[in-house]
Structures are given as structure tokens and as C-alpha cells.
Coordinates of C-alpha atoms in Angstrom, one line a residue:
M1 CA 119.3 -154.6 170.2
T2 CA 119.9 -151.0 171.3
K3 CA 120.1 -150.7 175.1
R4 CA 116.9 -149.1 176.5
F5 CA 115.0 -148.3 179.6
Y6 CA 111.9 -150.5 180.0
L7 CA 108.9 -150.2 182.3
V8 CA 107.3 -153.6 182.9
T9 CA 103.9 -153.5 184.5
G10 CA 103.0 -156.5 186.5
G11 CA 106.7 -157.2 186.7
T12 CA 106.7 -159.4 189.8
G13 CA 104.1 -161.7 188.2
F14 CA 104.9 -165.0 186.4
L15 CA 105.3 -163.6 182.9
G16 CA 106.4 -160.2 184.0
S17 CA 109.3 -161.5 186.1
A18 CA 110.5 -163.7 183.3
L19 CA 110.6 -160.7 181.0
V20 CA 112.3 -158.5 183.6
R21 CA 115.1 -161.1 184.1
R22 CA 115.6 -161.5 180.4
L23 CA 115.8 -157.7 179.8
I24 CA 118.3 -157.3 182.6
K25 CA 120.4 -160.2 181.2
D26 CA 120.4 -158.5 177.7
G27 CA 121.8 -155.3 179.4
H28 CA 118.7 -153.1 179.5
R29 CA 117.6 -150.9 182.3
V30 CA 114.4 -152.0 183.9
R31 CA 111.7 -150.5 186.2
V32 CA 108.8 -152.6 187.5
I33 CA 105.5 -151.5 188.8
D34 CA 103.4 -154.0 190.7
D35 CA 101.2 -154.0 193.9
N36 CA 102.3 -157.6 194.6
S37 CA 98.7 -158.6 195.1
R38 CA 99.4 -161.7 193.0
G39 CA 103.1 -161.4 192.2
N40 CA 106.0 -161.1 194.6
N41 CA 109.6 -159.8 194.5
E42 CA 110.9 -163.2 195.5
R43 CA 110.4 -164.1 191.8
L44 CA 113.1 -161.6 191.1
A45 CA 115.5 -162.6 193.9
D46 CA 118.2 -163.5 191.5
V47 CA 118.3 -160.0 190.0
A48 CA 117.6 -158.1 193.3
G49 CA 119.2 -154.6 193.2
Q50 CA 119.4 -154.7 189.4
Y51 CA 116.0 -153.1 188.7
E52 CA 113.9 -150.2 190.0
F53 CA 110.7 -151.0 191.7
V54 CA 107.6 -148.9 192.1
Q55 CA 105.0 -150.3 194.6
G56 CA 101.7 -149.4 193.0
D57 CA 98.3 -150.5 191.7
I58 CA 97.9 -150.4 188.0
R59 CA 94.5 -148.8 188.6
D60 CA 96.2 -145.9 190.4
A61 CA 96.7 -143.3 187.7
A62 CA 99.2 -141.2 189.7
A63 CA 101.4 -144.3 190.4
V64 CA 101.4 -145.4 186.8
E65 CA 102.2 -141.8 185.6
R66 CA 105.2 -141.7 188.0
A67 CA 106.4 -145.2 186.8
C68 CA 106.3 -144.0 183.1
D69 CA 108.5 -141.0 183.7
G70 CA 111.8 -141.3 181.8
V71 CA 111.4 -144.7 180.2
D72 CA 111.8 -145.5 176.5
S73 CA 109.2 -148.3 176.3
V74 CA 106.4 -149.8 178.3
C75 CA 105.7 -153.5 178.4
H76 CA 102.2 -153.8 179.8
L77 CA 101.6 -157.2 181.5
A78 CA 99.6 -156.2 184.6
Y79 CA 96.2 -158.1 184.7
V80 CA 94.3 -160.5 186.8
N81 CA 94.9 -164.0 185.4
G82 CA 93.6 -167.4 186.5
T83 CA 90.3 -169.0 185.4
E84 CA 89.0 -169.0 189.0
Y85 CA 89.0 -165.2 189.1
F86 CA 87.2 -164.9 185.7
Y87 CA 84.2 -166.6 187.3
T88 CA 84.4 -165.3 190.9
K89 CA 85.8 -161.7 190.4
P90 CA 84.7 -160.6 186.8
D91 CA 84.3 -157.0 187.9
L92 CA 87.8 -156.9 189.3
V93 CA 89.2 -158.5 186.2
L94 CA 87.6 -155.8 184.0
E95 CA 88.5 -153.0 186.3
V96 CA 92.2 -153.9 186.4
G97 CA 92.2 -154.5 182.7
V98 CA 90.5 -151.5 181.4
V99 CA 91.4 -148.8 184.0
G100 CA 95.0 -150.2 183.9
M101 CA 95.2 -149.9 180.1
I102 CA 93.9 -146.3 180.2
N103 CA 96.3 -145.4 182.9
V104 CA 99.2 -146.8 180.9
L105 CA 98.2 -144.8 177.8
N106 CA 97.9 -141.6 179.8
G107 CA 101.2 -142.2 181.6
C108 CA 102.9 -142.8 178.2
R109 CA 101.4 -139.7 176.7
K110 CA 102.2 -137.5 179.7
H111 CA 105.9 -138.4 179.5
G112 CA 106.3 -138.8 175.7
V113 CA 106.8 -142.6 175.7
K114 CA 106.4 -143.6 172.1
E115 CA 106.6 -147.4 172.4
L116 CA 104.1 -149.7 174.0
M117 CA 103.9 -153.5 174.0
L118 CA 100.6 -155.0 175.2
T119 CA 100.4 -158.7 176.3
S120 CA 96.9 -159.9 175.3
T121 CA 95.6 -163.5 175.3
S122 CA 94.3 -166.3 173.2
E123 CA 91.1 -166.0 175.1
V124 CA 90.1 -163.1 172.8
Y125 CA 89.0 -165.7 170.3
Q126 CA 86.9 -167.8 172.7
T127 CA 86.0 -170.6 170.3
P128 CA 88.0 -169.9 167.1
P129 CA 86.4 -170.9 163.8
K130 CA 89.7 -172.5 162.7
V131 CA 92.6 -174.3 164.5
P132 CA 95.5 -173.6 164.3
T133 CA 94.4 -170.0 164.7
D134 CA 96.1 -167.1 163.1
E135 CA 96.1 -163.4 164.1
T136 CA 93.4 -162.4 161.6
V137 CA 90.6 -164.6 163.2
P138 CA 87.7 -162.4 164.5
L139 CA 87.6 -161.7 168.2
S140 CA 84.5 -162.9 170.0
I141 CA 82.5 -162.6 173.2
P142 CA 79.7 -165.1 172.7
D143 CA 77.7 -164.3 175.9
V144 CA 78.1 -161.1 178.0
L145 CA 76.2 -162.9 180.8
N146 CA 79.0 -165.5 181.2
P147 CA 81.5 -164.0 183.8
R148 CA 84.3 -166.1 182.2
Y149 CA 84.5 -163.6 179.3
S150 CA 85.4 -160.8 181.6
Y151 CA 89.0 -161.8 181.0
G152 CA 88.8 -162.0 177.2
G153 CA 86.5 -159.0 177.1
G154 CA 89.0 -156.9 179.0
K155 CA 91.8 -157.9 176.7
I156 CA 89.7 -157.1 173.6
I157 CA 89.0 -153.5 175.0
S158 CA 92.7 -153.2 175.9
E159 CA 93.7 -154.1 172.3
L160 CA 91.2 -151.6 170.8
L161 CA 92.6 -148.9 173.1
A162 CA 96.2 -149.7 172.3
I163 CA 95.7 -149.9 168.6
N164 CA 93.5 -146.9 168.1
Y165 CA 95.6 -144.6 170.4
G166 CA 98.7 -146.1 168.8
R167 CA 97.6 -144.8 165.5
V168 CA 97.9 -141.2 166.8
Y169 CA 100.1 -141.0 169.8
F170 CA 102.8 -143.7 169.4
D171 CA 105.6 -144.6 167.1
R172 CA 105.3 -148.3 167.9
V173 CA 102.6 -150.3 169.4
L174 CA 103.0 -154.1 169.5
I175 CA 100.5 -156.8 170.7
V176 CA 101.3 -160.3 171.6
R177 CA 98.8 -163.0 172.3
P178 CA 100.3 -165.8 174.5
H179 CA 98.8 -169.3 174.2
N180 CA 98.9 -171.2 177.5
V181 CA 102.3 -170.3 179.0
Y182 CA 103.5 -172.7 181.8
G183 CA 106.5 -172.9 184.1
A184 CA 107.7 -173.3 187.6
N185 CA 106.2 -170.8 190.1
M186 CA 103.5 -169.7 187.8
G187 CA 100.8 -169.6 190.5
W188 CA 98.4 -172.2 191.8
E189 CA 95.2 -171.8 189.9
H190 CA 96.2 -172.9 186.4
V191 CA 95.7 -176.3 184.8
I192 CA 99.3 -177.7 185.0
P193 CA 99.9 -176.7 188.7
Q194 CA 96.5 -178.0 189.6
F195 CA 97.1 -181.3 187.8
V196 CA 100.6 -181.7 189.5
L197 CA 99.2 -180.9 192.9
R198 CA 96.3 -183.3 192.3
M199 CA 98.7 -186.0 191.3
H200 CA 100.9 -185.2 194.4
D201 CA 97.9 -185.8 196.7
L202 CA 96.6 -188.9 194.9
C203 CA 100.0 -190.5 194.9
A204 CA 100.3 -189.8 198.7
A205 CA 96.8 -191.5 199.2
H206 CA 97.5 -194.4 196.8
P207 CA 101.2 -195.3 196.9
S208 CA 100.9 -198.0 194.2
G209 CA 98.8 -198.9 191.2
P210 CA 97.0 -196.8 188.6
I211 CA 95.7 -193.4 189.7
N212 CA 92.1 -192.5 189.0
F213 CA 92.4 -188.9 188.0
P214 CA 89.4 -186.6 187.9
I215 CA 89.3 -183.7 185.4
Q216 CA 86.8 -181.2 184.0
G217 CA 85.2 -182.2 180.8
T218 CA 85.8 -185.4 178.7
G219 CA 89.6 -184.8 178.4
E220 CA 89.2 -184.5 174.6
E221 CA 89.5 -180.7 174.9
T222 CA 92.9 -179.6 173.6
R223 CA 95.4 -176.9 174.3
S224 CA 98.9 -175.9 173.1
F225 CA 101.3 -175.2 176.0
V226 CA 104.4 -173.0 175.6
H227 CA 107.2 -173.0 178.2
V228 CA 107.9 -169.7 179.8
D229 CA 111.5 -169.7 178.4
D230 CA 110.2 -170.1 174.8
F231 CA 107.5 -167.5 175.5
T232 CA 110.1 -165.0 176.7
D233 CA 112.2 -165.6 173.6
G234 CA 109.2 -164.8 171.5
L235 CA 108.4 -161.6 173.5
V236 CA 111.9 -160.3 173.1
L237 CA 111.8 -161.1 169.4
V238 CA 108.7 -159.0 169.1
L239 CA 110.4 -156.1 170.9
E240 CA 113.4 -156.4 168.6
K241 CA 111.6 -156.9 165.2
G242 CA 107.9 -156.4 165.6
Q243 CA 106.1 -153.9 163.3
H244 CA 104.0 -151.0 164.5
L245 CA 100.3 -151.9 165.1
N246 CA 101.0 -155.6 164.5
I247 CA 99.8 -158.6 166.5
Y248 CA 101.8 -161.8 167.1
H249 CA 100.9 -165.2 168.5
I250 CA 103.4 -166.7 170.9
G251 CA 103.0 -170.4 171.5
T252 CA 103.7 -173.8 169.9
L253 CA 102.0 -176.0 167.3
E254 CA 102.1 -178.9 169.7
E255 CA 98.3 -179.4 170.3
I256 CA 97.5 -181.9 173.1
S257 CA 94.3 -183.2 174.7
I258 CA 93.7 -182.4 178.4
A259 CA 93.6 -186.1 179.0
N260 CA 97.1 -186.5 177.6
V261 CA 98.3 -183.6 179.7
A262 CA 97.1 -185.6 182.8
R263 CA 98.9 -188.7 181.5
E264 CA 102.1 -186.7 181.0
V265 CA 101.9 -185.4 184.6
G266 CA 101.4 -189.0 185.7
R267 CA 104.6 -189.9 183.7
C268 CA 106.5 -187.3 185.7
F269 CA 105.4 -189.2 188.9
K270 CA 106.0 -192.6 187.1
R271 CA 102.4 -193.5 187.6
E272 CA 99.7 -194.7 185.2
V273 CA 96.6 -192.5 185.1
N274 CA 92.9 -193.5 184.5
I275 CA 91.0 -190.4 183.4
V276 CA 87.7 -189.6 185.3
P277 CA 85.7 -187.1 183.3
G278 CA 83.6 -184.5 185.0
P279 CA 81.5 -181.5 184.3
L280 CA 83.0 -178.6 182.3
L281 CA 82.6 -175.1 183.5
P282 CA 80.4 -173.0 181.0
G283 CA 82.4 -171.1 178.5
G284 CA 85.5 -173.3 178.1
T285 CA 87.1 -173.6 174.7
P286 CA 87.1 -177.1 173.0
R287 CA 90.3 -176.5 171.0
R288 CA 93.1 -174.0 171.1
C289 CA 96.3 -174.1 169.1
P290 CA 98.0 -171.0 167.5
D291 CA 99.3 -170.5 164.0
I292 CA 102.8 -169.1 164.8
A293 CA 103.9 -168.5 161.3
K294 CA 103.9 -164.7 161.6
L295 CA 106.3 -164.8 164.5
A296 CA 108.3 -167.6 162.9
R297 CA 109.1 -165.2 160.0
L298 CA 110.8 -163.0 162.6
G299 CA 112.9 -166.0 163.6
Y300 CA 110.9 -167.6 166.4
K301 CA 111.3 -171.3 167.0
P302 CA 110.2 -172.8 170.3
K303 CA 112.7 -175.2 171.7
L304 CA 110.9 -177.2 174.5
S305 CA 108.3 -179.8 174.0
L306 CA 105.7 -180.2 176.7
R307 CA 107.1 -183.5 177.8
E308 CA 110.7 -181.8 178.2
G309 CA 109.4 -178.7 179.9
L310 CA 107.0 -180.4 182.2
Q311 CA 109.6 -182.4 184.1
S312 CA 111.1 -179.5 185.9
V313 CA 107.7 -177.8 186.4
A314 CA 106.2 -180.9 187.9
R315 CA 109.2 -181.3 190.2
W316 CA 108.9 -177.6 191.4
Y317 CA 105.2 -178.0 192.3
D318 CA 105.7 -181.4 193.8
E319 CA 108.5 -180.2 196.0
N320 CA 106.6 -176.9 196.9
A321 CA 103.2 -178.4 197.5
H322 CA 103.4 -177.5 201.2
Q323 CA 103.4 -173.8 200.1
R324 CA 100.1 -173.8 198.4
P325 CA 97.5 -171.6 200.0
E326 CA 94.7 -173.0 202.0
K327 CA 92.5 -170.8 200.0
E328 CA 93.5 -168.8 197.0
R329 CA 94.1 -165.2 198.0
V330 CA 91.4 -162.9 196.8
V331 CA 92.5 -159.5 195.5
V332 CA 90.5 -156.8 197.3
P333 CA 89.3 -154.1 194.9
V334 CA 90.7 -150.7 195.6
K335 CA 88.1 -148.0 195.1
I336 CA 89.7 -145.7 192.6
A337 CA 87.7 -143.5 190.2
V338 CA 87.8 -144.5 186.6
P339 CA 89.9 -141.9 184.8
A340 CA 89.0 -140.4 181.4
V341 CA 91.6 -140.7 178.7
A342 CA 93.7 -137.6 178.8
K343 CA 93.1 -135.1 176.1
S344 CA 96.0 -134.0 173.9

């Protein structure tokens, strides 16, 4: 792969920092833009001094424009993730998603950056009509009144912007749709960290015997989890070999029920788990598993099963349980005017 100069938006976040470390390892020059509202530079402590950092909000057009100056390619990962925020801050999710996408497009065009990779999401399908789901399945927002769909809706808009401006102003636009990436230090509001921390607390309260483990839903709902190392391999593969205006799933074919995820977490603690079903938040997806054949044709092959990858992740959250916030930090919206897309 030719050595290049990459801008990674959201580069101190979970996925962004993994990509930054990999690009640096591969010998590329890297610049990061992030406001650290949800990420932090500690995630990049092992490569401190090896990348440029721009402190800036993705909604700030001037900051994004400065960050785009001189780079060869932009990897756009900045977004507000975490199911909690979809329900409680849908306006913020959409503002960061849509305004951020427009700012990235404008910044690229201003400085003649001809390559853009957008990280989208499996949430664009909501409830896919077939599982495993390939990249041609129609995108869907079943209910605009449900705030959960702020996340998937913002990603659909971002994809439309990237594809249609990509036809005219870019030589290469790539879109990836991750499917449930997990790893150590991924945040506190996702299902695997929440399950590990719940198990941590329940084991402390009940030192022996089976654990009654409450979950949302019946536990029959399924997901397909991909370890962050496998995800990053897939992301770099798309950068190396992906075709202009193409979309690629990154994930695994290992579909697992949520109940069995809880049991695997219990296994990490050497405890038996009794599932206690509970109400499911409206808008949740019953099944999710990607068809990864398209990326496999480029050479992608995930290496870690959930059982293998979960061990170190569960250990990290168990050992760092004392660091969890008393209350999830809420990102305060910055009042920035929504820009128009720059005219050519």
C-alpha cells in the first residue's frame, strides 16, 4: 500500500483510534480531528507524538476545513454512537451526523482531497428482510417518530451525500458498514461492556452459585459481533482494494443470541447464568448478521471468535469497573449554523 497522509475524523474514539494506530503501524502519516467529547487521547498513548492532532468539533466547518488541508484521504468516523444517545439525544445524533458529513465534503472539495471513506452502520437496515444481510438490501427507517432511528437515519443521509457527491467530486468514495464491533475500552454504554459490568456487580453481591442475569427482551434476539482487530483489518483492506462508490460489510458470520452472549460473559467469570428476560426498548432489531462475501473476495477473513475475543475484553472491563462514570457524560450541543454544501 502506497504511503499516504490520512485524516481520521473521530480519531480518538474507539474505532477511530484503532484505525489511527494501524495506519501509523503501516507507515502512513496521520492527522486526527476530534473534540474528545466522547473519545480521548489516552486511547492513542502508545503512539503519542506520531500523529497530528486537531482539537475540533466535526460540526465546526472551519475546523474541519483546516484539518482537510494537505491530506490525501479522509476516513470519516466521527459520530455519536451508543444506543442510550439514540433515545435521549436524537437531535444531537442527527446534527453531528449530517452537519459533520457536509463539513467533510466541503473540506475535501476545498482542498482537492479526492478520496473519502465513510464508516456507516448496520443500523441502516433496521429489520432486514433477509439474514445474513448483504449490501444490496434496501435501507429502512420504519418510524420517523421513534428517536432510535436518529442514528440509522443520519447514516443513511451520510451515505446518500457521500455517494452522490462522490459521483462528481471524488475519484474514490468507499463506504463500510460495521456490524457490532467490540473490544477493550470501547465505552460504557454498549451491550458487551454493560453485560460485563453487570456480571461484575452481580458476582460481588453473590459470591457463589448461579447468577440471575437480567436482560432486555427474551434473549432470543441475535447479533454478530466482530472484534476490533478483525474490524480494523477489514477497514484497511477496503482502503487498499475497495472500489469507487462501493459498500462493504465488516463483521463475522457468527450469529449468536443475546442470551448466549450473557452466558459467554458468565463463562469469563466462571459463573453459571440464569437469564431473566425483560422489556425490550422499541425499535430494537430481532436479528442481525452480515453477509461478508463481498469483502471476503478482497481477502477478508476474521480471525477471532466471540469466545476468544471476549476473554480479554471482559478482563479489561472487570479490572476497570471503578472507572465507569456515575452517569454517562452527555455531549452538550454546540450552537453552530448548519452550512450549505459548497458550490463548485
